[in-house]
Amino acid sequence: MVNTSPFIEKSINNAAPQIMGILNVTPDSFSDGGKFSQIDAAMYQVEQMINDGAEIIDIGGESTRPGAKDVSKSDELLRVIPVLKAIKQRFNVLVSIDTSKAAVMSESIEHGADIINDVRALQEPECLTVVAQSDIRVCLMHMQGQPRTMQENPQYEHLIQDIKDFFVGRIQACKNAGIIKNRIILDPGFGFGKTVAQNYQLLAQLSQFSVLGLPLLSGTSRKSMLGSLLNREVDQRLSGSITTAILAAQQGAAIIRVHDVKETIDAMKILQETANYS
Ligand code: 9MG
């Protein structure tokens, strides 16, 4: 039995999107000179994101940046599971696990994960089966190629239609495996096998995915589509991240995945207040 869906309600009521705070647990994520344990440092960051208004925490143990190397199953489990357990012991917040590995999905589900966030849309072996055996939600993201090479020469016949077709195929694969439609969140995958121009076309036309009748997740935070246009290093992309979050929210995104929770929440409050008078 699936819980009532805050995501679907949000997209139907045109309410403010939920903010998903990014928690990377790759080895270089908490470089504080060894002052805190990795878990303490992660919990500090989670508490801050929750206090700032995040409703979902997305834990990622594998970097999916362009050019990133693969991570072994055992390393990913060692990074993700202790952090998931610690969050679930301390906080009442939805937790999403950013993974494409069935074993990580399975252990995460066992330890109380609420959402599987898969940049490979459950196409890796056993993933459909593992998620089908649970009742949690899944975010199916579109990616052309694989992280190591995806930015080399992305090509589409018709960008939006190609991504829609991909979603239709993956929704059907989920259905065949026993994952009902209202467990699914869709994400067009900004920066995953798209040129800068294609990313902006996607952002401009995000609302076109609403015909699929599922909540949309948008993730543009600090991405190179901002750096390329603005000529800004990764730590100088806050304005770009917020502007793109606003554009996604205005087109009905139900969830926005961000690094800068507090600033994004401020922007969403202004958007909501203004919408009350439109
Ligand atoms: C893990 N990850 C990195 N970028 C992402 C994005 O845009 N969407 C989703 N769902 N996951 C992402």
Short mmCIF file of C-alpha atoms and ligand atoms in Angstrom, two decimals:
data_model
loop_
_atom_site.label_atom_id
_atom_site.label_comp_id
_atom_site.label_asym_id
_atom_site.label_seq_id
_atom_site.Cartn_x
_atom_site.Cartn_y
_atom_site.Cartn_z
CA MET A 1 0.00 0.00 0.00
CA VAL A 2 1.49 3.36 -1.04
CA ASN A 3 1.19 6.34 1.32
CA THR A 4 -0.73 9.38 0.14
CA SER A 5 1.53 11.26 -2.21
CA PRO A 6 2.65 14.74 -1.18
CA PHE A 7 4.45 15.04 -4.53
CA ILE A 8 1.37 14.44 -6.64
CA GLU A 9 -0.71 16.73 -4.45
CA LYS A 10 1.91 19.47 -4.79
CA SER A 11 1.92 19.28 -8.57
CA ILE A 12 -1.88 19.21 -8.78
CA ASN A 13 -2.41 22.11 -6.38
CA ASN A 14 0.36 24.17 -7.90
CA ALA A 15 1.80 24.52 -4.39
CA ALA A 16 5.45 25.26 -3.65
CA PRO A 17 7.78 22.46 -4.64
CA GLN A 18 9.42 20.34 -1.96
CA ILE A 19 13.10 21.02 -1.54
CA MET A 20 15.45 18.05 -1.70
CA GLY A 21 18.79 18.82 -0.02
CA ILE A 22 21.88 17.17 -1.50
CA LEU A 23 24.09 15.17 0.86
CA ASN A 24 27.14 13.81 -0.92
CA VAL A 25 28.94 11.11 1.03
CA THR A 26 31.86 10.58 -1.30
CA PRO A 27 35.28 10.55 0.48
CA ASP A 28 36.08 14.18 -0.39
CA SER A 29 32.70 15.51 0.84
CA PHE A 30 33.63 16.25 4.45
CA SER A 31 37.17 17.56 4.33
CA ASP A 32 37.33 19.34 7.71
CA GLY A 33 40.85 18.26 8.59
CA GLY A 34 39.51 15.39 10.70
CA LYS A 35 37.75 17.58 13.34
CA PHE A 36 34.46 15.64 13.16
CA SER A 37 33.73 12.04 12.27
CA GLN A 38 32.17 11.62 8.83
CA ILE A 39 28.84 10.76 10.44
CA ASP A 40 28.89 13.79 12.78
CA ALA A 41 29.76 16.07 9.88
CA ALA A 42 26.99 14.59 7.74
CA MET A 43 24.43 14.89 10.60
CA TYR A 44 25.41 18.52 11.14
CA GLN A 45 24.77 19.22 7.47
CA VAL A 46 21.47 17.31 7.50
CA GLU A 47 20.24 19.18 10.59
CA GLN A 48 21.07 22.47 8.94
CA MET A 49 19.25 21.52 5.73
CA ILE A 50 16.17 20.43 7.70
CA ASN A 51 16.19 23.64 9.75
CA ASP A 52 16.48 25.56 6.50
CA GLY A 53 13.35 23.83 5.15
CA ALA A 54 14.45 20.71 3.25
CA GLU A 55 11.73 18.05 3.25
CA ILE A 56 13.84 15.39 1.55
CA ILE A 57 17.55 14.53 1.98
CA ASP A 58 19.20 12.90 -1.04
CA ILE A 59 22.18 10.76 -0.03
CA GLY A 60 24.68 10.04 -2.80
CA GLY A 61 27.70 7.73 -2.49
CA GLU A 62 28.65 7.66 -6.16
CA SER A 63 29.66 10.79 -8.04
CA THR A 64 27.69 11.14 -11.27
CA ARG A 65 29.58 14.19 -12.51
CA PRO A 66 30.78 14.08 -16.12
CA GLY A 67 33.97 12.00 -16.19
CA ALA A 68 33.36 10.45 -12.75
CA LYS A 69 34.76 6.96 -12.16
CA ASP A 70 32.60 4.00 -11.14
CA VAL A 71 32.39 3.08 -7.44
CA SER A 72 32.27 -0.53 -6.22
CA LYS A 73 29.12 -1.89 -4.61
CA SER A 74 30.90 -2.46 -1.28
CA ASP A 75 32.35 1.06 -1.17
CA GLU A 76 28.98 2.58 -2.00
CA LEU A 77 27.24 0.54 0.70
CA LEU A 78 29.88 1.57 3.26
CA ARG A 79 29.34 5.21 2.41
CA VAL A 80 25.56 5.30 2.24
CA ILE A 81 24.06 2.87 4.76
CA PRO A 82 25.60 4.23 8.01
CA VAL A 83 24.51 7.74 7.03
CA LEU A 84 20.99 6.59 6.17
CA LYS A 85 20.72 4.77 9.51
CA ALA A 86 22.00 7.79 11.42
CA ILE A 87 19.50 10.13 9.72
CA LYS A 88 16.60 7.78 10.37
CA GLN A 89 17.61 7.48 14.08
CA ARG A 90 17.81 11.24 14.59
CA PHE A 91 15.43 13.03 12.24
CA ASN A 92 11.91 12.83 10.90
CA VAL A 93 12.64 13.57 7.27
CA LEU A 94 12.15 11.80 3.96
CA VAL A 95 15.36 10.21 2.72
CA SER A 96 16.15 9.50 -0.89
CA ILE A 97 19.06 7.33 -1.99
CA ASP A 98 20.88 8.31 -5.15
CA THR A 99 22.05 4.98 -6.55
CA SER A 100 21.87 2.74 -9.62
CA LYS A 101 22.91 -0.48 -7.88
CA ALA A 102 20.32 -3.07 -6.89
CA ALA A 103 22.26 -4.09 -3.76
CA VAL A 104 22.40 -0.51 -2.51
CA MET A 105 18.70 -0.05 -3.29
CA SER A 106 17.84 -3.24 -1.43
CA GLU A 107 19.82 -2.41 1.75
CA SER A 108 18.59 1.18 1.69
CA ILE A 109 14.98 0.05 1.47
CA GLU A 110 15.62 -2.31 4.41
CA HIS A 111 16.94 0.61 6.46
CA GLY A 112 13.99 2.91 5.85
CA ALA A 113 14.75 4.85 2.65
CA ASP A 114 11.68 6.64 1.30
CA ILE A 115 12.73 7.19 -2.32
CA ILE A 116 15.21 5.62 -4.74
CA ASN A 117 16.71 8.31 -6.95
CA ASP A 118 18.19 6.52 -9.96
CA VAL A 119 20.00 8.49 -12.64
CA ARG A 120 19.88 5.29 -14.72
CA ALA A 121 16.10 4.94 -14.31
CA LEU A 122 16.17 1.31 -13.03
CA GLN A 123 17.88 0.02 -16.19
CA GLU A 124 20.72 -1.77 -14.35
CA PRO A 125 20.33 -5.49 -13.50
CA GLU A 126 17.80 -6.41 -10.80
CA CYS A 127 16.84 -2.80 -10.04
CA LEU A 128 13.27 -3.07 -11.30
CA THR A 129 12.79 -6.26 -9.27
CA VAL A 130 14.21 -4.81 -6.05
CA VAL A 131 12.07 -1.67 -6.23
CA ALA A 132 9.00 -3.68 -7.24
CA GLN A 133 9.36 -5.78 -4.08
CA SER A 134 9.04 -2.62 -1.96
CA ASP A 135 6.39 0.08 -1.78
CA ILE A 136 8.68 3.12 -1.88
CA ARG A 137 8.85 5.78 -4.55
CA VAL A 138 11.36 5.98 -7.35
CA CYS A 139 12.73 8.88 -9.34
CA LEU A 140 13.44 7.87 -12.94
CA MET A 141 15.99 10.25 -14.45
CA HIS A 142 16.82 10.61 -18.12
CA MET A 143 20.47 10.34 -19.10
CA GLN A 144 21.96 9.87 -22.55
CA GLY A 145 25.08 7.69 -22.26
CA GLN A 146 27.03 7.16 -19.05
CA PRO A 147 28.63 9.74 -16.72
CA ARG A 148 32.18 9.03 -17.96
CA THR A 149 31.40 9.95 -21.58
CA MET A 150 27.93 11.51 -21.64
CA GLN A 151 29.05 15.04 -22.49
CA GLU A 152 31.16 14.03 -25.51
CA ASN A 153 28.55 14.50 -28.24
CA PRO A 154 24.97 14.34 -27.02
CA GLN A 155 22.52 14.11 -29.90
CA TYR A 156 18.75 14.09 -30.11
CA GLU A 157 16.30 14.00 -32.95
CA HIS A 158 13.74 16.05 -30.99
CA LEU A 159 14.99 16.73 -27.46
CA ILE A 160 11.69 16.95 -25.58
CA GLN A 161 9.94 14.20 -27.53
CA ASP A 162 12.95 11.85 -27.20
CA ILE A 163 12.96 12.31 -23.42
CA LYS A 164 9.17 11.88 -23.25
CA ASP A 165 9.49 8.64 -25.24
CA PHE A 166 12.17 7.45 -22.83
CA PHE A 167 9.87 8.16 -19.88
CA VAL A 168 6.95 6.34 -21.50
CA GLY A 169 9.21 3.29 -22.03
CA ARG A 170 10.48 3.33 -18.45
CA ILE A 171 6.99 3.82 -16.98
CA GLN A 172 5.88 0.77 -18.98
CA ALA A 173 8.92 -1.24 -17.79
CA CYS A 174 8.02 -0.29 -14.21
CA LYS A 175 4.42 -1.31 -14.76
CA ASN A 176 5.49 -4.67 -16.21
CA ALA A 177 7.69 -5.24 -13.16
CA GLY A 178 4.88 -4.37 -10.75
CA ILE A 179 5.72 -0.74 -9.90
CA ILE A 180 2.51 1.25 -10.13
CA LYS A 181 2.47 4.68 -11.72
CA ASN A 182 1.81 6.69 -8.58
CA ARG A 183 5.14 5.56 -7.12
CA ILE A 184 7.06 7.25 -9.94
CA ILE A 185 8.71 10.68 -10.12
CA LEU A 186 10.22 11.83 -13.44
CA ASP A 187 13.37 13.88 -13.95
CA PRO A 188 14.68 15.08 -17.35
CA GLY A 189 18.26 14.98 -16.05
CA PHE A 190 19.81 18.39 -16.54
CA GLY A 191 23.46 18.00 -17.50
CA PHE A 192 23.25 14.27 -18.14
CA GLY A 193 24.13 13.89 -21.83
CA LYS A 194 22.90 17.34 -22.88
CA THR A 195 24.70 20.31 -24.39
CA VAL A 196 24.38 23.71 -22.72
CA ALA A 197 21.79 24.75 -25.33
CA GLN A 198 19.85 21.52 -24.84
CA ASN A 199 19.78 22.10 -21.07
CA TYR A 200 18.27 25.56 -21.54
CA GLN A 201 15.73 24.26 -24.06
CA LEU A 202 14.77 21.63 -21.50
CA LEU A 203 14.38 24.28 -18.81
CA ALA A 204 12.30 26.50 -21.09
CA GLN A 205 9.99 23.62 -21.99
CA LEU A 206 9.89 21.71 -18.70
CA SER A 207 6.11 22.09 -18.42
CA GLN A 208 5.70 19.87 -21.50
CA PHE A 209 6.39 16.81 -19.35
CA SER A 210 3.27 17.49 -17.29
CA VAL A 211 1.20 15.58 -19.91
CA LEU A 212 2.68 12.41 -18.44
CA GLY A 213 0.73 13.09 -15.25
CA LEU A 214 3.57 12.44 -12.82
CA PRO A 215 5.47 14.68 -10.42
CA LEU A 216 8.62 16.22 -11.87
CA LEU A 217 11.98 16.61 -10.16
CA SER A 218 14.37 19.28 -11.37
CA GLY A 219 18.09 19.40 -10.54
CA THR A 220 20.18 22.27 -11.87
CA SER A 221 21.97 23.29 -8.66
CA ARG A 222 25.55 24.48 -9.29
CA LYS A 223 25.67 22.57 -12.59
CA SER A 224 27.96 23.36 -15.50
CA MET A 225 25.02 24.64 -17.60
CA LEU A 226 25.19 27.63 -15.20
CA GLY A 227 28.98 27.85 -15.15
CA SER A 228 29.20 27.77 -18.94
CA LEU A 229 26.66 30.54 -19.49
CA LEU A 230 27.75 32.79 -16.62
CA ASN A 231 31.46 31.95 -16.65
CA ARG A 232 31.33 31.16 -12.93
CA GLU A 233 33.20 28.55 -10.92
CA VAL A 234 31.12 26.02 -8.99
CA ASP A 235 31.12 28.07 -5.74
CA GLN A 236 29.85 31.15 -7.61
CA ARG A 237 26.68 29.67 -9.07
CA LEU A 238 24.11 30.50 -6.37
CA SER A 239 22.22 33.13 -8.40
CA GLY A 240 22.10 30.80 -11.37
CA SER A 241 20.93 27.90 -9.20
CA ILE A 242 18.13 29.97 -7.69
CA THR A 243 17.02 31.45 -11.00
CA THR A 244 16.74 28.01 -12.56
CA ALA A 245 14.92 26.69 -9.45
CA ILE A 246 12.35 29.48 -9.85
CA LEU A 247 11.91 28.73 -13.56
CA ALA A 248 11.37 25.04 -12.78
CA ALA A 249 8.91 25.80 -9.97
CA GLN A 250 6.92 28.12 -12.23
CA GLN A 251 6.52 25.22 -14.65
CA GLY A 252 5.15 22.87 -12.04
CA ALA A 253 8.22 21.02 -10.71
CA ALA A 254 7.15 19.13 -7.57
CA ILE A 255 10.66 18.63 -6.19
CA ILE A 256 13.77 20.76 -6.61
CA ARG A 257 17.13 19.15 -5.80
CA VAL A 258 19.59 21.71 -4.39
CA HIS A 259 22.78 22.33 -2.45
CA ASP A 260 21.67 25.73 -1.10
CA VAL A 261 18.46 24.96 0.78
CA LYS A 262 17.96 28.20 2.71
CA GLU A 263 18.36 30.48 -0.30
CA THR A 264 16.14 28.30 -2.49
CA ILE A 265 13.40 28.21 0.17
CA ASP A 266 13.48 32.02 0.36
CA ALA A 267 12.98 32.21 -3.41
CA MET A 268 10.11 29.69 -3.25
CA LYS A 269 8.39 31.69 -0.48
CA ILE A 270 8.46 34.80 -2.64
CA LEU A 271 7.11 32.85 -5.61
CA GLN A 272 4.30 31.39 -3.49
CA GLU A 273 3.32 34.69 -1.91
CA THR A 274 3.20 36.34 -5.33
CA ALA A 275 1.14 33.45 -6.75
CA ASN A 276 -1.46 34.10 -4.01
CA TYR A 277 -2.26 37.45 -5.68
CA SER A 278 -2.14 36.46 -9.33
C1 9MG B 1 22.34 12.44 -8.43
N1 9MG B 1 21.95 13.56 -9.25
C2 9MG B 1 22.77 14.53 -9.74
N2 9MG B 1 22.05 15.38 -10.48
C3 9MG B 1 20.77 14.96 -10.46
C4 9MG B 1 19.58 15.41 -11.03
O1 9MG B 1 19.55 16.47 -11.82
N3 9MG B 1 18.46 14.72 -10.79
C5 9MG B 1 18.47 13.61 -10.02
N4 9MG B 1 17.31 12.97 -9.82
N5 9MG B 1 19.58 13.13 -9.45
C6 9MG B 1 20.70 13.79 -9.67
#
